[in-house]
XYZ file of C-alpha atoms in Angstrom:
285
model
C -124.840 -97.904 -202.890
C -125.093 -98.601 -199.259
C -123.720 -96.879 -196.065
C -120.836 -98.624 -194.151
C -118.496 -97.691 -191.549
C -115.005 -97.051 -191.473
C -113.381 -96.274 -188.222
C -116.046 -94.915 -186.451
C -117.222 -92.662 -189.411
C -120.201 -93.108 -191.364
C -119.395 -93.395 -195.243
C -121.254 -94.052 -197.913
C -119.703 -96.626 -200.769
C -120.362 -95.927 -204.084
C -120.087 -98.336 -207.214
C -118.580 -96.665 -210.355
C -118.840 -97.343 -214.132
C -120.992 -99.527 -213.305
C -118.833 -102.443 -211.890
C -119.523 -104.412 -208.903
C -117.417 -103.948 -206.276
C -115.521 -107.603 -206.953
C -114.534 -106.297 -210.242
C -114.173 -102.608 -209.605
C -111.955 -100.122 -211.724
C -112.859 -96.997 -209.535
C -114.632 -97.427 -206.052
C -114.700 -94.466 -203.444
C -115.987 -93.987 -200.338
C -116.899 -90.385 -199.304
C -117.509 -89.163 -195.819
C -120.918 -87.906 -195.031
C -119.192 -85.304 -192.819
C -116.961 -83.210 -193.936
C -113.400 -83.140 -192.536
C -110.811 -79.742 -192.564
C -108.140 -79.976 -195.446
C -105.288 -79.647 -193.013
C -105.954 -83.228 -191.594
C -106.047 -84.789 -195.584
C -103.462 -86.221 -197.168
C -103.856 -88.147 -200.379
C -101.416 -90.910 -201.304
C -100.700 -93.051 -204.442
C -98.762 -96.280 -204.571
C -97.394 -97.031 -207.822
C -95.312 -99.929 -209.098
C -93.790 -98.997 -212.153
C -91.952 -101.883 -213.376
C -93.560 -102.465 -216.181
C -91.542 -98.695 -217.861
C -88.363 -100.670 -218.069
C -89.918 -103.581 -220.277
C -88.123 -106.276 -218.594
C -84.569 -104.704 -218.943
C -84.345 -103.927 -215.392
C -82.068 -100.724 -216.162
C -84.257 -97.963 -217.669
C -86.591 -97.191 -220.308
C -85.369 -97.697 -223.984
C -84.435 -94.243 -225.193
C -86.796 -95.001 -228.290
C -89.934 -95.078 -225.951
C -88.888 -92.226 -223.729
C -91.123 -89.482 -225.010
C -94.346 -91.740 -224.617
C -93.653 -93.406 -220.992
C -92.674 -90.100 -219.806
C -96.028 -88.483 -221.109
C -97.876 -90.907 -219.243
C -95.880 -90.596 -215.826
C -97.014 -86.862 -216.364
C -100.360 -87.392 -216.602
C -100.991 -90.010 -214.229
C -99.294 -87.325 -211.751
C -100.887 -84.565 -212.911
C -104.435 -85.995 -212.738
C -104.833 -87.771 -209.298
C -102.432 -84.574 -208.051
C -101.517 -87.225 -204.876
C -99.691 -85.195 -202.222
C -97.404 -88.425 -201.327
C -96.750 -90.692 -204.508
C -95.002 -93.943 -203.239
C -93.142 -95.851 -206.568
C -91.904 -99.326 -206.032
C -89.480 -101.075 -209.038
C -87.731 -97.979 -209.558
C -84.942 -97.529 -211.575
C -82.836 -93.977 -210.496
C -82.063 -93.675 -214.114
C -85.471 -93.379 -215.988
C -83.533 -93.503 -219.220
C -80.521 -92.394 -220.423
C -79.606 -89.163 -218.661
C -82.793 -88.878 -217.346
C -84.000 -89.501 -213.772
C -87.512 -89.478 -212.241
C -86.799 -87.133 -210.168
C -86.613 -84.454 -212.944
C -89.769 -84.998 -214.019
C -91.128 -85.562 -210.729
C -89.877 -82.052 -209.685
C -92.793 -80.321 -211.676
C -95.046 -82.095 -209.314
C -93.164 -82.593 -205.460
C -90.980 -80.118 -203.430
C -89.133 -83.608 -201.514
C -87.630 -86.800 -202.732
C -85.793 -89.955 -200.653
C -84.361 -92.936 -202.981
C -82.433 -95.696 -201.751
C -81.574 -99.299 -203.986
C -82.894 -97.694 -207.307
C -79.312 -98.630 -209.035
C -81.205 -102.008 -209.896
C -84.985 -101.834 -211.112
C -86.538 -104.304 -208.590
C -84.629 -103.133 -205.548
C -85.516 -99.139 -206.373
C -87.818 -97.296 -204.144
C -88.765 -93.737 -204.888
C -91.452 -91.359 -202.477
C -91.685 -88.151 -204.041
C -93.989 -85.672 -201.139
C -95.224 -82.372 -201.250
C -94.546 -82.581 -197.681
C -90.848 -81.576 -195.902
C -89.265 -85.111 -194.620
C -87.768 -85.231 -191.297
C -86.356 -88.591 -191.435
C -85.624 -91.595 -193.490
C -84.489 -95.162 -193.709
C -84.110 -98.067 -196.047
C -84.409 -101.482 -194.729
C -85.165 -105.286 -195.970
C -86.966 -107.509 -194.398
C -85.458 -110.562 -192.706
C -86.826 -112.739 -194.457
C -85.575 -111.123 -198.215
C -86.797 -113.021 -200.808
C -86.513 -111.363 -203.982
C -87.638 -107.847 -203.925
C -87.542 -107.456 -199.979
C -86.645 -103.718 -199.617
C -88.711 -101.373 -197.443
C -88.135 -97.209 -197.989
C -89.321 -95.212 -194.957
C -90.236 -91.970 -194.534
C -91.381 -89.682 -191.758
C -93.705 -85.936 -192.583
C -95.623 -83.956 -190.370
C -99.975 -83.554 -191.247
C -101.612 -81.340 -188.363
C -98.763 -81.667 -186.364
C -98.629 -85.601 -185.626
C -95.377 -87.352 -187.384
C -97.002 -89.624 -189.932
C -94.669 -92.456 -190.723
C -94.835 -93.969 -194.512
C -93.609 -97.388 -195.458
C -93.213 -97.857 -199.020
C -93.089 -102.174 -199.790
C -92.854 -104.736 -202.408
C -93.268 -108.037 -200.639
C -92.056 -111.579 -202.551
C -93.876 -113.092 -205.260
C -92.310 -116.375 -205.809
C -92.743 -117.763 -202.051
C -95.941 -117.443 -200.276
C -94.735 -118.495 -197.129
C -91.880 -115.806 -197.136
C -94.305 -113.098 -198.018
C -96.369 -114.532 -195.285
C -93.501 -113.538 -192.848
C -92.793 -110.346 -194.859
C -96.247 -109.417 -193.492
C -96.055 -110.319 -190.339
C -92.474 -108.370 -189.766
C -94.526 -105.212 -191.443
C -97.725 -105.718 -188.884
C -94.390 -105.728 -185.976
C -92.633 -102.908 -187.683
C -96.027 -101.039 -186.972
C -96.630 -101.726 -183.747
C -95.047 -99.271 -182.187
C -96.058 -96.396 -184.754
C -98.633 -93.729 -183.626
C -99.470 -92.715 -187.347
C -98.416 -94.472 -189.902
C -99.245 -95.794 -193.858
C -98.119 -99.164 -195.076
C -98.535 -99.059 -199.421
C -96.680 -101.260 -202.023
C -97.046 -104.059 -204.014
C -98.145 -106.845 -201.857
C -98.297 -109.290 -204.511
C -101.036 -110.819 -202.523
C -103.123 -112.350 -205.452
C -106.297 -111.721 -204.187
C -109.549 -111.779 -205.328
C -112.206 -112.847 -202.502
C -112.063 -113.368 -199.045
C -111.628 -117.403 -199.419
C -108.144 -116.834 -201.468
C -104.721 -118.375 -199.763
C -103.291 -114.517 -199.993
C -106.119 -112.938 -198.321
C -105.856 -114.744 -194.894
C -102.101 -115.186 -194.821
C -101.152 -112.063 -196.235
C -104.274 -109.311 -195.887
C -106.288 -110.632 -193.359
C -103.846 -110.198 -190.768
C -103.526 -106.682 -190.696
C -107.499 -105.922 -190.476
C -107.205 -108.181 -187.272
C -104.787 -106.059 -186.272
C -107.210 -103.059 -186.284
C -105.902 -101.222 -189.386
C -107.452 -100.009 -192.210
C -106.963 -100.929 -196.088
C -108.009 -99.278 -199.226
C -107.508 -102.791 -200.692
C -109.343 -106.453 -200.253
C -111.101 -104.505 -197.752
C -115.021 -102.984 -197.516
C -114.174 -100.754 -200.577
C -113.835 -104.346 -202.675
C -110.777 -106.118 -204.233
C -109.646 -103.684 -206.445
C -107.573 -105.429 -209.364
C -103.955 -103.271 -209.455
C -102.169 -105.832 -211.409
C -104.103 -105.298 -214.363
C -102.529 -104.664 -218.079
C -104.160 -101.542 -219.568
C -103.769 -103.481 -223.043
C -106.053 -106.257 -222.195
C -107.598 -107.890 -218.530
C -104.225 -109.250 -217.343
C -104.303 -111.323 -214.403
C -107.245 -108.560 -212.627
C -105.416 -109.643 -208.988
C -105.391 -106.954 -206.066
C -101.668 -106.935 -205.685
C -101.250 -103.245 -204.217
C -102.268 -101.948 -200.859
C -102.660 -98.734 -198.764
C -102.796 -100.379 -195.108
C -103.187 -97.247 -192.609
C -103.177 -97.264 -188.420
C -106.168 -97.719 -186.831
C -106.168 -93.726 -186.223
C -106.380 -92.714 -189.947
C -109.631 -92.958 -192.004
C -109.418 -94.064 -195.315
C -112.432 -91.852 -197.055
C -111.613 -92.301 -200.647
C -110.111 -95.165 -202.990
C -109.602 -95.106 -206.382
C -107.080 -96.411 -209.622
C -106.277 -95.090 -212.783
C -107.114 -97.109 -215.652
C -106.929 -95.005 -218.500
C -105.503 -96.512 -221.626
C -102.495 -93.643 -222.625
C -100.977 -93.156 -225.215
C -99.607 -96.023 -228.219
C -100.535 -99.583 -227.410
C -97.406 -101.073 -228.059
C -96.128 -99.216 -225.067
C -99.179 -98.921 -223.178
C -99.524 -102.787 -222.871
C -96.450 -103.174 -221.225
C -97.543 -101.328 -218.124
C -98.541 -104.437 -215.790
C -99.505 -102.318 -212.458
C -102.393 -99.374 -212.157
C -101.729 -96.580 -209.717
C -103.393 -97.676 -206.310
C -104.710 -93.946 -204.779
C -106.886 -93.152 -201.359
C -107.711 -89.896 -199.840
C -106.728 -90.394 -195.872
């Protein structure tokens, strides 16, 4: 354990389970002082591709009951008040949107491209939206879709950017990043989270200072491949999958990450289970 800072504020960073920070499952970083609930907002960024097992439609009917089980409880027990979900697909199966289950959980939903898995973007908030927009970057690539939405926290308009950069090209996600670090440029408040499919594990890594790095030098903060470790997201629950810190939570220089953490529980039967590639990235802001 050892005391850092992180934007101004004294934290403390504290090892979990056991892992070192370079291999960590759960990490968080608490605040020494405390800080009013009103100015909190906790956020999880989500990738759920791996539900549709490679159909790109919706979930087989057959494994239903299951995958919807465990979007319930990874919901219900990190209880995010913004949950960000990137490979979305509007039908969840059958008849049966996200949404619907969602609604148990969040009071607001936006959706835009979610006719096609990898295109789909889903932000489900607790919080009333005042304003969205769906836009893709200029340079596309494959999965080049950003869904943006704007809520209110202690009266400042927070602006949320859910992202799933390339992952075939590095030099297009490259530029992805650098239209995402102009796209924020002129925002007071805002979060950046997605799957950044920067394959990351150290600072020396080709992904980390073309894709990562960039946005610390820009003054922002990260929950990911930043002082709270490298925090493997793509990770298959069944086994140690590639272990890479593909997702991020990226926040303006003005909001304090204090906690970070990722769900890692193994649910439910393994033959569904280990088709989950992504864990939920979360962080208390």
């Amino acid at each position: 354990m050892g005391v850092i800072n992180l934007s101004g504020q004294l934290c403390e960073l504290t090892k979990l389970d056991g892992y070192p920070v370079s291999d960590a499952v759960s990490v968080e970083g608490v605040l020494l002082n405390p800080v009013p609930d009103e100015l909190k907002l906790t956020l999880m960024s989500y990738n759920c591709g791996g539900y549709y097992l490679g159909s790109g439609t919706n979930v087989p009917t057959e494994y239903m009951p299951q995958f919807e089980q465990i979007l319930r409880t990874i919901v219900s027990k990190n209880n995010c008040d913004v949950m960000c979900i990137q490979e979305h697909h509007h039908n969840f199966s059958g008849d049966v949107t996200a949404e619907s289950i969602l609604s148990d959980y969040y009071d607001s939903f936006v959706e835009n491209g979610g006719n096609t898995q990898y295109g789909g973007r889903l932000t489900a908030t607790r919080k009333a939206v005042s304003s969205n927009s769906y836009w893709s970057f200029s340079e596309q690539g494959g999965q080049g879709n950003c869904l943006e939405i704007v809520i209110n926290v202690a009266g400042k308009d927070v602006h949320i950017l859910s992202v799933h950069l390339d992952w075939q090209d590095q030099s297009r996600q490259e530029l992805q990043a650098q239209e995402l670090i102009q796209w924020a440029s002129d925002k007071e408040y805002f979060v950046i989270c997605g799957d950044l499919n920067s394959v990351c594990r150290g600072t020396q890594d080709l992904d980390y200072i073309t894709v990562i790095k960039p946005f610390l030098d820009a003054g922002y903060n990260s929950a990911n491949c930043s002082k709270f470790g490298f925090i493997p997201t793509f990770y298959k629950v069944g086994d140690n999958g590639d272990r890479s810190s593909l997702d991020q939570i990226i926040t303006s220089s003005n909001i304090a990450i204090r906690r970070v953490w990722t769900d890692k529980t193994k649910y439910g039967n393994s033959d569904v289970v280990d088709r989950i590639d992504h864990l939920p990235l979360c962080a208390e802001l």
